[in-house]
XYZ file of C-alpha atoms in Angstrom:
684
model
C 82.720 146.216 116.474
C 83.427 145.042 120.078
C 83.151 147.780 122.822
C 84.480 147.253 126.265
C 83.499 148.924 129.445
C 86.689 150.445 131.439
C 87.395 149.053 134.927
C 90.074 149.870 137.490
C 92.977 147.414 136.854
C 94.387 148.205 140.276
C 91.219 146.740 142.106
C 89.559 144.462 139.934
C 87.596 142.351 142.488
C 86.700 142.970 146.203
C 86.403 140.903 149.287
C 82.878 141.550 150.651
C 82.990 142.812 154.078
C 81.744 140.478 156.812
C 81.855 137.176 154.715
C 85.274 135.603 156.100
C 84.839 132.573 158.149
C 87.551 130.078 159.634
C 89.207 128.179 156.958
C 88.171 130.516 154.104
C 88.523 133.854 152.568
C 85.758 136.129 152.452
C 83.480 136.280 149.018
C 85.316 137.944 146.355
C 83.088 139.908 143.672
C 83.852 141.974 140.576
C 84.567 145.422 141.836
C 81.658 146.949 140.184
C 79.021 144.322 141.320
C 79.724 144.066 145.025
C 76.310 144.922 145.845
C 74.625 142.004 143.787
C 75.288 139.223 141.236
C 73.983 139.473 137.767
C 71.440 136.888 136.819
C 69.454 138.130 134.213
C 70.127 139.977 131.037
C 69.747 143.755 131.672
C 68.492 144.657 128.196
C 66.171 141.800 127.958
C 64.540 140.775 131.330
C 61.832 138.736 129.905
C 64.330 136.145 128.625
C 64.243 133.148 131.096
C 65.154 130.218 128.714
C 67.178 129.451 125.650
C 63.881 129.218 123.765
C 63.001 132.795 124.867
C 66.753 133.832 123.944
C 66.375 132.452 120.356
C 62.920 133.721 119.686
C 64.074 137.057 120.839
C 67.001 136.845 118.290
C 64.663 135.655 115.409
C 62.549 138.601 116.121
C 65.378 141.168 115.913
C 67.650 139.869 113.453
C 65.491 137.785 111.273
C 67.111 138.467 107.940
C 70.618 138.780 109.230
C 73.148 136.050 108.210
C 73.598 133.539 111.313
C 75.013 130.142 110.581
C 77.797 129.552 107.839
C 79.590 126.430 106.477
C 81.796 125.653 103.451
C 79.764 123.226 101.195
C 81.736 120.372 99.528
C 81.314 119.929 95.706
C 81.358 116.167 94.917
C 82.087 116.660 91.502
C 84.962 119.135 91.625
C 85.996 117.537 95.192
C 86.693 120.956 96.510
C 85.293 123.215 99.206
C 83.548 126.555 98.240
C 83.533 129.737 100.238
C 81.355 130.221 103.176
C 77.369 130.146 102.446
C 74.991 131.500 105.069
C 71.523 130.863 106.517
C 69.770 133.737 108.256
C 68.100 133.572 111.650
C 64.711 133.360 110.020
C 65.732 130.347 107.754
C 67.364 128.715 110.712
C 64.087 129.125 112.817
C 62.170 127.501 110.036
C 64.807 124.709 109.992
C 64.435 124.259 113.821
C 60.726 124.279 113.629
C 60.824 121.351 110.976
C 63.559 119.304 112.522
C 62.091 119.522 116.053
C 58.598 118.619 114.832
C 60.246 115.532 112.875
C 61.775 114.467 115.912
C 58.548 114.475 117.912
C 56.755 112.765 115.158
C 59.667 110.165 115.079
C 59.516 109.348 118.668
C 55.730 109.231 119.202
C 54.446 107.901 115.877
C 57.317 105.913 114.279
C 59.071 104.729 117.368
C 55.982 104.614 119.461
C 57.921 105.676 122.442
C 55.720 106.106 125.386
C 57.996 108.619 127.002
C 56.393 111.899 125.173
C 58.443 114.617 126.549
C 61.744 115.342 128.619
C 63.430 112.591 126.608
C 67.202 113.090 125.830
C 68.663 113.533 122.285
C 72.291 112.635 121.936
C 74.438 114.783 119.442
C 77.658 113.240 118.105
C 79.470 115.391 115.567
C 81.875 118.318 115.115
C 80.391 121.835 115.075
C 78.341 122.513 112.127
C 74.747 123.905 111.437
C 73.061 120.646 111.940
C 74.515 120.587 115.349
C 73.063 123.858 116.331
C 69.794 122.974 114.873
C 69.590 119.620 116.745
C 70.222 121.553 120.189
C 67.892 124.212 119.342
C 65.242 121.770 118.311
C 65.473 120.447 122.175
C 64.658 123.666 123.459
C 61.571 124.171 121.165
C 60.187 120.876 122.247
C 61.472 120.600 126.112
C 63.892 117.981 125.270
C 67.348 117.472 126.823
C 70.349 117.816 124.753
C 73.367 115.390 125.404
C 76.652 116.124 123.623
C 78.634 113.177 122.919
C 82.256 113.881 122.199
C 84.952 112.081 120.338
C 87.674 112.256 122.993
C 85.145 110.260 125.526
C 86.209 106.836 123.672
C 83.623 104.202 122.569
C 83.350 103.031 126.130
C 82.289 106.223 127.394
C 79.706 106.863 124.611
C 78.042 103.576 125.219
C 77.757 104.410 129.041
C 76.375 107.908 128.420
C 73.889 106.697 125.979
C 72.707 104.223 128.491
C 73.009 106.278 131.596
C 70.979 109.467 129.804
C 68.559 107.034 128.496
C 69.188 108.110 125.074
C 66.612 106.792 122.382
C 67.939 108.763 119.558
C 71.110 110.146 118.187
C 71.838 112.676 115.620
C 75.334 112.359 114.274
C 77.626 113.007 111.440
C 77.733 110.101 108.875
C 81.155 108.898 110.035
C 79.590 107.586 113.410
C 76.366 105.811 111.905
C 78.398 102.562 111.464
C 80.081 102.816 114.871
C 76.886 103.172 116.739
C 75.259 100.302 114.493
C 78.508 98.097 115.325
C 78.177 98.758 119.047
C 74.381 98.724 119.304
C 74.225 95.721 121.401
C 75.709 97.688 124.363
C 73.222 100.324 123.797
C 69.812 98.603 124.094
C 67.820 101.740 124.495
C 68.955 103.181 121.258
C 66.089 103.186 118.946
C 67.011 105.464 116.115
C 69.911 107.096 114.228
C 69.764 110.287 112.304
C 72.785 110.984 110.066
C 73.448 114.942 109.499
C 75.040 113.689 106.256
C 72.862 112.593 103.256
C 71.847 109.056 102.957
C 70.275 109.402 99.516
C 70.328 106.095 97.549
C 72.904 106.876 94.989
C 74.364 103.587 93.534
C 77.821 104.345 91.924
C 77.666 100.785 90.011
C 74.661 99.634 88.134
C 72.975 96.698 89.925
C 74.926 97.355 93.241
C 73.304 98.062 96.744
C 73.858 101.602 97.877
C 75.637 102.066 101.192
C 72.602 103.767 102.583
C 70.534 100.586 101.909
C 73.104 98.550 103.621
C 73.082 100.975 106.662
C 69.324 101.060 106.907
C 69.168 97.150 106.548
C 72.037 96.727 109.145
C 69.861 98.980 111.631
C 66.857 96.889 110.878
C 68.823 93.957 112.023
C 69.658 95.690 115.239
C 66.242 97.195 115.902
C 67.288 100.731 115.056
C 65.761 102.960 112.514
C 68.578 104.870 110.271
C 67.573 108.324 108.832
C 69.042 111.290 107.515
C 68.603 114.835 108.553
C 66.442 115.722 105.518
C 63.954 112.989 106.229
C 63.429 114.347 109.574
C 62.968 117.956 108.493
C 60.393 116.588 105.899
C 58.559 114.655 108.594
C 58.320 117.906 110.657
C 57.091 120.014 107.485
C 54.450 117.351 106.824
C 53.420 116.940 110.688
C 54.045 120.209 112.222
C 53.909 120.434 116.154
C 53.229 123.147 118.652
C 56.050 124.359 120.525
C 56.476 123.200 124.337
C 58.602 125.872 125.718
C 60.510 124.829 128.737
C 60.674 126.349 132.111
C 63.952 128.184 133.255
C 64.602 125.547 136.184
C 64.526 122.842 133.842
C 67.494 120.760 132.599
C 68.351 121.959 128.991
C 71.522 119.766 128.572
C 73.466 117.025 130.101
C 77.259 117.815 129.924
C 79.303 114.880 130.617
C 82.901 114.911 132.109
C 85.734 112.970 130.640
C 85.537 110.256 133.291
C 89.315 110.213 133.907
C 88.810 108.893 137.543
C 85.755 106.620 136.593
C 82.587 106.881 134.669
C 81.747 110.187 133.170
C 79.373 112.138 135.350
C 76.639 114.256 133.681
C 76.321 117.738 134.707
C 72.673 119.060 134.551
C 72.705 122.487 132.934
C 69.337 124.445 133.324
C 67.963 127.113 130.998
C 68.718 129.387 133.902
C 72.378 128.520 133.897
C 72.621 129.344 130.239
C 70.760 132.486 130.442
C 72.787 133.772 133.490
C 75.713 132.888 131.510
C 74.665 135.481 128.619
C 73.884 138.109 131.304
C 77.226 137.830 133.255
C 79.017 137.992 129.751
C 77.115 140.809 128.558
C 78.313 142.946 131.515
C 81.650 144.637 130.381
C 81.572 143.554 126.717
C 79.090 144.868 124.174
C 79.302 143.084 120.898
C 78.010 144.903 117.747
C 78.234 143.569 114.094
C 78.563 139.915 113.358
C 81.343 137.791 114.591
C 82.636 134.707 112.979
C 84.053 131.219 113.664
C 82.703 131.091 117.186
C 82.598 127.760 118.829
C 81.524 126.289 121.989
C 78.081 126.254 123.366
C 78.579 129.335 125.685
C 80.029 131.345 122.953
C 77.285 130.328 120.554
C 74.684 131.151 123.008
C 76.123 134.683 123.448
C 76.612 135.126 119.761
C 72.890 134.285 119.118
C 71.756 136.620 121.502
C 73.738 139.407 120.030
C 72.794 138.681 116.282
C 76.309 137.579 115.488
C 77.394 135.244 112.534
C 78.754 131.752 113.627
C 80.923 130.079 110.934
C 81.777 126.625 111.419
C 85.247 125.035 110.045
C 85.431 121.886 107.762
C 86.302 119.507 110.541
C 89.908 118.974 109.621
C 92.150 120.507 112.073
C 95.087 120.486 109.654
C 92.827 123.001 107.311
C 91.671 125.012 110.366
C 93.961 127.845 109.505
C 92.658 128.085 105.886
C 89.009 128.347 107.014
C 90.066 131.084 109.495
C 91.547 133.088 106.716
C 88.518 132.446 104.525
C 86.098 133.466 107.330
C 88.048 136.424 108.748
C 86.505 136.465 112.113
C 86.427 139.663 114.348
C 86.027 137.662 117.669
C 88.194 134.475 117.883
C 87.712 132.181 120.776
C 90.558 129.444 120.828
C 92.783 127.289 123.000
C 96.361 127.601 124.068
C 97.443 124.596 121.938
C 96.508 126.461 118.714
C 97.918 129.607 120.007
C 101.171 127.899 120.670
C 101.246 126.597 117.125
C 100.756 130.122 115.971
C 103.132 131.654 118.250
C 105.787 129.120 117.187
C 105.420 129.848 113.457
C 105.352 133.419 113.826
C 108.304 133.492 116.071
C 110.466 131.389 113.562
C 109.666 133.647 110.699
C 110.208 137.036 112.704
C 112.442 137.250 115.722
C 114.202 134.007 115.043
C 114.845 134.703 111.316
C 118.363 135.403 110.241
C 119.923 138.698 108.899
C 118.136 141.864 108.737
C 114.573 140.409 109.206
C 115.325 138.938 112.397
C 117.095 141.940 113.856
C 114.218 144.378 112.818
C 111.686 141.924 114.254
C 113.433 141.582 117.606
C 113.523 145.384 117.865
C 109.931 145.883 116.995
C 108.565 143.000 119.356
C 110.857 144.404 122.335
C 109.570 147.940 121.473
C 106.009 146.843 121.573
C 106.274 144.569 124.702
C 107.954 147.449 126.580
C 105.066 149.746 125.731
C 102.441 147.109 126.639
C 104.157 146.588 129.981
C 104.174 150.299 130.382
C 100.308 150.299 129.907
C 100.562 152.020 126.644
C 98.540 149.552 124.651
C 99.192 147.353 121.770
C 99.524 149.635 118.951
C 102.749 151.088 117.319
C 102.390 153.692 114.443
C 105.501 152.427 112.583
C 105.959 148.843 113.460
C 102.409 147.877 112.899
C 102.802 149.249 109.455
C 105.914 147.568 108.789
C 105.464 144.102 110.485
C 102.470 143.403 112.441
C 99.708 144.280 109.896
C 101.181 141.300 107.945
C 101.052 139.061 110.787
C 97.406 139.859 111.520
C 96.606 138.234 108.218
C 97.375 135.011 109.715
C 93.782 135.051 111.275
C 92.005 137.151 108.548
C 93.245 140.721 109.437
C 90.074 141.680 111.261
C 90.184 140.053 114.859
C 89.389 142.548 117.566
C 89.123 140.030 120.368
C 91.142 136.850 120.811
C 89.633 134.718 123.915
C 91.631 131.645 125.136
C 90.460 129.325 127.678
C 90.147 125.648 128.815
C 93.722 125.390 129.738
C 96.577 127.884 130.942
C 98.809 129.634 128.325
C 102.373 130.629 128.995
C 102.986 134.295 129.921
C 105.217 134.943 126.938
C 102.740 133.630 124.487
C 99.776 135.736 125.783
C 101.529 139.247 125.451
C 103.079 138.220 122.276
C 99.752 137.594 120.995
C 98.583 140.914 121.959
C 101.373 142.820 120.340
C 101.544 140.660 117.294
C 97.769 140.808 116.244
C 97.339 144.298 117.867
C 94.039 143.214 119.636
C 92.482 142.560 122.931
C 93.512 139.125 124.327
C 91.696 137.729 127.267
C 91.915 134.721 129.329
C 89.030 133.027 130.919
C 88.460 130.503 133.669
C 85.758 128.305 134.773
C 84.349 124.648 135.144
C 81.785 122.817 133.179
C 79.574 122.647 136.306
C 79.595 126.516 136.150
C 79.017 126.948 132.675
C 82.636 127.640 132.043
C 82.226 131.110 133.545
C 84.130 132.127 136.684
C 86.740 134.645 135.787
C 88.205 136.504 132.972
C 90.956 139.047 132.377
C 89.843 142.656 131.742
C 90.249 144.058 128.168
C 92.983 146.378 128.905
C 95.009 144.148 131.167
C 98.871 143.973 130.548
C 100.100 141.887 133.314
C 99.868 138.234 132.400
C 100.021 135.239 134.412
C 96.486 135.362 135.967
C 92.929 134.449 134.943
C 91.484 137.767 136.158
C 88.558 138.710 138.401
C 85.177 137.316 139.032
C 82.636 137.806 136.404
C 79.629 139.979 137.045
C 77.319 136.838 137.891
C 79.909 135.122 140.005
C 81.639 135.479 143.516
C 84.570 133.353 144.402
C 86.075 132.373 147.819
C 89.264 130.457 148.677
C 89.172 127.509 151.187
C 92.049 125.797 153.009
C 93.418 122.610 151.700
C 95.708 121.690 154.801
C 96.719 118.326 153.140
C 98.536 120.158 150.511
C 99.614 123.139 152.666
C 97.477 125.640 150.912
C 95.909 128.139 153.411
C 93.967 131.200 153.311
C 96.483 132.730 155.679
C 99.493 132.172 153.671
C 101.601 135.240 152.767
C 101.789 137.368 150.613
C 98.583 136.180 149.260
C 95.718 133.735 150.592
C 95.903 130.384 148.889
C 93.354 127.591 148.628
C 90.866 125.730 146.593
C 88.525 127.885 144.345
C 84.859 127.673 145.108
C 82.438 129.409 142.599
C 78.727 130.675 143.409
C 76.201 132.231 141.117
C 73.326 131.543 138.997
C 75.728 129.755 136.424
C 76.402 126.895 138.888
C 74.745 123.603 137.702
C 71.884 121.677 139.149
C 73.866 118.618 139.966
C 74.840 115.590 138.367
C 72.383 113.361 136.760
C 71.534 110.276 138.701
C 74.441 111.032 141.218
C 73.485 112.490 144.593
C 76.653 111.661 146.158
C 78.950 113.424 143.643
C 76.507 116.200 143.600
C 76.811 116.531 147.358
C 80.673 116.320 147.346
C 80.758 119.031 144.451
C 78.095 121.726 145.665
C 77.384 122.332 149.389
C 74.150 123.548 150.949
C 74.969 127.100 150.419
C 75.384 126.674 146.443
C 79.401 126.729 146.384
C 80.846 124.764 143.640
C 84.061 123.334 144.651
C 86.402 123.495 141.585
C 89.293 121.195 142.527
C 91.494 123.886 141.333
C 94.137 125.523 143.882
C 94.599 129.333 143.247
C 95.425 132.499 145.209
C 94.135 135.879 144.840
C 96.556 138.979 144.756
C 96.176 142.469 145.874
C 94.437 143.602 142.740
C 91.786 140.905 143.218
C 93.130 138.761 140.437
C 93.154 135.104 140.566
C 95.962 132.685 139.640
C 95.769 128.864 139.216
C 98.562 127.029 140.617
C 97.580 123.499 141.386
C 94.910 120.857 141.352
C 93.423 119.464 144.394
C 93.605 115.833 143.098
C 96.252 114.083 140.857
C 94.283 115.455 137.789
C 95.629 117.888 135.379
C 94.854 119.193 131.760
C 97.298 119.197 128.737
C 97.231 122.328 126.587
C 94.578 121.096 124.326
C 92.355 120.640 127.076
C 92.370 116.957 127.762
C 92.127 115.717 131.240
C 94.996 113.362 132.351
C 94.909 110.983 135.252
C 98.732 110.008 135.637
C 98.198 107.602 138.211
C 95.706 105.417 135.752
C 98.331 105.701 132.914
C 101.062 104.355 135.294
C 99.012 101.491 136.452
C 98.092 100.495 132.942
C 101.944 100.621 131.716
C 102.953 98.710 134.933
C 100.369 96.110 134.442
C 101.566 95.317 130.929
C 105.172 96.025 130.781
C 107.461 93.834 132.844
C 110.382 96.158 132.151
C 109.234 98.563 134.696
C 109.866 98.609 138.454
C 108.725 102.094 139.132
C 107.144 104.799 136.715
C 106.136 108.391 137.188
C 104.054 110.152 134.422
C 104.514 114.003 134.178
C 102.741 116.755 132.341
C 101.263 120.066 132.733
C 98.848 122.388 131.132
C 101.458 124.235 129.251
C 102.285 121.203 127.251
C 100.217 118.927 124.919
C 102.121 115.644 125.359
C 103.358 113.536 128.491
C 106.539 112.398 129.593
C 107.734 109.909 132.156
C 110.493 108.797 134.505
C 110.961 105.071 134.717
C 112.978 102.932 137.229
C 113.672 99.746 135.107
C 113.226 96.125 136.677
C 116.790 94.879 136.500
C 115.930 91.154 136.139
C 113.860 91.730 132.892
C 115.710 95.051 131.786
C 119.132 93.805 131.765
C 118.382 90.803 129.121
C 116.109 93.345 127.122
C 119.053 96.066 126.962
C 121.956 93.434 126.591
C 120.352 92.009 123.483
C 119.945 95.608 121.756
C 123.625 96.671 122.775
C 125.379 93.470 122.648
C 126.815 94.111 126.106
C 126.777 91.599 128.954
C 125.716 93.537 131.909
C 124.790 91.298 134.961
C 122.688 91.567 138.042
C 124.492 93.781 140.734
C 126.543 95.810 138.117
C 125.066 99.010 138.993
C 127.550 100.859 136.903
C 126.581 98.843 133.973
C 122.971 99.158 134.519
C 123.278 103.055 134.737
C 125.075 102.959 131.280
C 122.404 101.092 129.655
C 119.813 103.517 131.055
C 121.692 106.327 129.318
C 121.731 104.490 125.872
C 119.651 106.193 123.166
C 118.919 102.728 121.327
C 117.868 101.289 124.595
C 115.710 104.318 125.537
C 114.027 104.059 121.926
C 113.230 100.545 122.241
C 111.811 100.868 125.813
C 109.709 103.548 124.626
C 108.283 101.322 121.969
C 107.370 98.754 124.769
C 105.443 101.545 126.372
C 103.579 102.126 123.366
C 102.722 98.518 122.941
C 101.645 98.530 126.752
C 99.469 101.606 126.221
C 97.872 100.180 123.134
C 97.157 96.835 125.015
C 95.629 98.956 127.905
C 93.251 101.118 125.666
C 95.098 104.452 126.298
C 93.868 107.239 124.189
C 96.380 108.986 121.856
C 97.165 111.950 124.250
C 97.676 109.502 127.188
C 100.809 108.080 125.536
C 104.123 109.279 126.690
C 106.319 110.740 124.276
C 109.613 110.856 125.893
C 111.175 108.721 128.700
C 114.146 109.156 131.260
C 115.469 105.890 132.562
C 117.148 105.934 136.008
C 118.380 103.865 138.595
C 117.560 106.406 141.172
C 114.689 104.610 142.793
C 111.789 106.169 144.664
C 111.991 105.306 148.241
C 110.552 106.202 151.748
C 114.066 107.200 152.707
C 114.580 109.729 150.113
C 111.076 111.145 150.321
C 109.568 110.077 147.106
C 107.371 107.277 148.441
C 104.909 107.209 151.624
C 105.387 104.587 154.223
C 102.519 102.696 152.571
C 104.626 102.883 149.126
C 102.518 105.242 147.381
C 104.468 107.763 145.325
C 104.850 111.139 146.336
C 104.127 113.096 143.306
C 105.359 116.574 144.124
C 108.575 115.216 145.506
C 109.255 113.146 142.647
C 108.515 115.954 140.312
C 110.952 118.333 142.261
C 113.498 115.576 142.253
C 113.569 115.097 138.388
C 112.699 118.554 137.457
C 115.779 118.738 135.373
C 115.207 115.651 133.409
C 111.623 116.350 132.702
C 112.573 119.921 131.380
C 115.126 118.241 129.203
C 112.762 115.787 127.791
C 110.218 118.771 126.917
C 113.039 120.750 125.331
C 113.751 117.767 123.126
C 110.159 117.430 122.104
C 110.133 121.169 121.068
C 113.314 120.940 119.287
C 112.284 117.929 117.319
C 108.839 119.287 116.406
C 108.471 121.337 113.261
C 106.696 124.507 113.580
C 102.930 123.956 112.518
C 101.972 125.510 109.146
C 99.499 128.378 109.312
């Protein structure tokens, strides 16, 4: 059961009197916390660190189910239902694994660095991930998450930058690490979360485990599996080394789209303050399921919840959700968009009577929502929406979306379709992903809510982008965040730390927003030419443009477009006539020559030419090492060049991105419409 406090929707945050200065708004705080920000957990003020938090939960909820996963039967080659381990059982495993890590480092590796070293963790969410991280908290180590989307170069950089001697990873990453070991000279040991038992499929053959271990020996790297480390710990138990609240708990690296990744130093105080601010306004009782994300996991742990992990295959995610039947479901817009498309196709876009009834039902419930009458309807829920709710297991009470914006129509449709609270959060890695959230009974979409109980926000002028706090009807500017959730700084990077957090503790988010007369914030732009796709991936369009320009001689000018409501990129290209014309003529059999602008424009509109050109861009992207989400999916060829005269280039011949975007808005919208029309609705 989830219980929300009720707040005044008409005045959600208040500008603290006397805090305005030239070029900035005053400090906005949640209307109920104007007199002070939340830093400590009200009902458990003794909790200062993640170690304290977990010990508190083990004491209170020891026999309660905690971490769950779906085991794979290698004989039947099928997954079973969820199996669970209790808080007490996980505590025993953390004790054992953490002790085993200390034994490995000090005795087997003989590492002189006896404490405060960094442990890399490279895997999708699973019980072993949580155990690995919590082991760091037991023995005052620093956890470092290695994300798949960073790419191999970034992983190698982080391992060296964070001075990681030991990495715990899923089995599929062991060979990758060994293959690239020469680029990570400080790496001393790899621990596989998956078993490396010496099973030999063919008599006389060498097992894969022995091959991996032998390969590791050649590289000077010890290879173990998770069970072996736990066994070390059981045999050689260690006394805990509890951390202090201001010590770094984790290094969380950015995606590095404008250079090398930066390691945000997140302290134990940051984590505890995040739990404290999330507790205010939301009380969670009874277990929750399928909760992912480290902030969500930490809040769930404190509340005595159940955390269920999916199998790791996104294509099977909906099956796992229906098996798990969550009550609280944190997710991202990309998945909600898939669910929305499928439900819309089977209801309001369905033919005949089903479509007619669905359209009436949806219209009725949306009208009620917009009138502030809630998300339930006695007739239409029974006839239609109770069936729709089963797509998420039928028990969801709260659906939380974050990491990227979500379309207004999708947000409100989810509210009335699943008959539950749908909230949208906003934050930055450097601020523990905690800044604002929409209130539980909010019915107006299109904003990210008001400041959390532990945060205050101000807007600061960005004159070079014409965003000013004196703008009408609402002040606009860069969002700055302050509170106990703001990070300590970037690891080994004082310059970027100074550029990001000022002397008064204000974190510059890089996001442009405005605050309305209800005290709600809306994100409208980025201070730099970086944006997120719907799935949360950061995009640096200029980097992509430079790679494509350098590797495809058909391009004269190029502009890559995308936004946080789409999961793919599109591009506008002005072709280089000297190379493009022979290329296009060969495809079409035409004989257009240089200077024939009419013929050139006709070739730009030819579908076969477009398809072939797009393949050339794919080749250039592959050669340039672009990641999957950085490839463009549609292209508009044009002879309408970017010039200083038409305002699409600066006098120094740099592309004016807002002007190009505005000029080609119709074509960009048409490309996305074509993508949507040709993409089948995802299966639930």
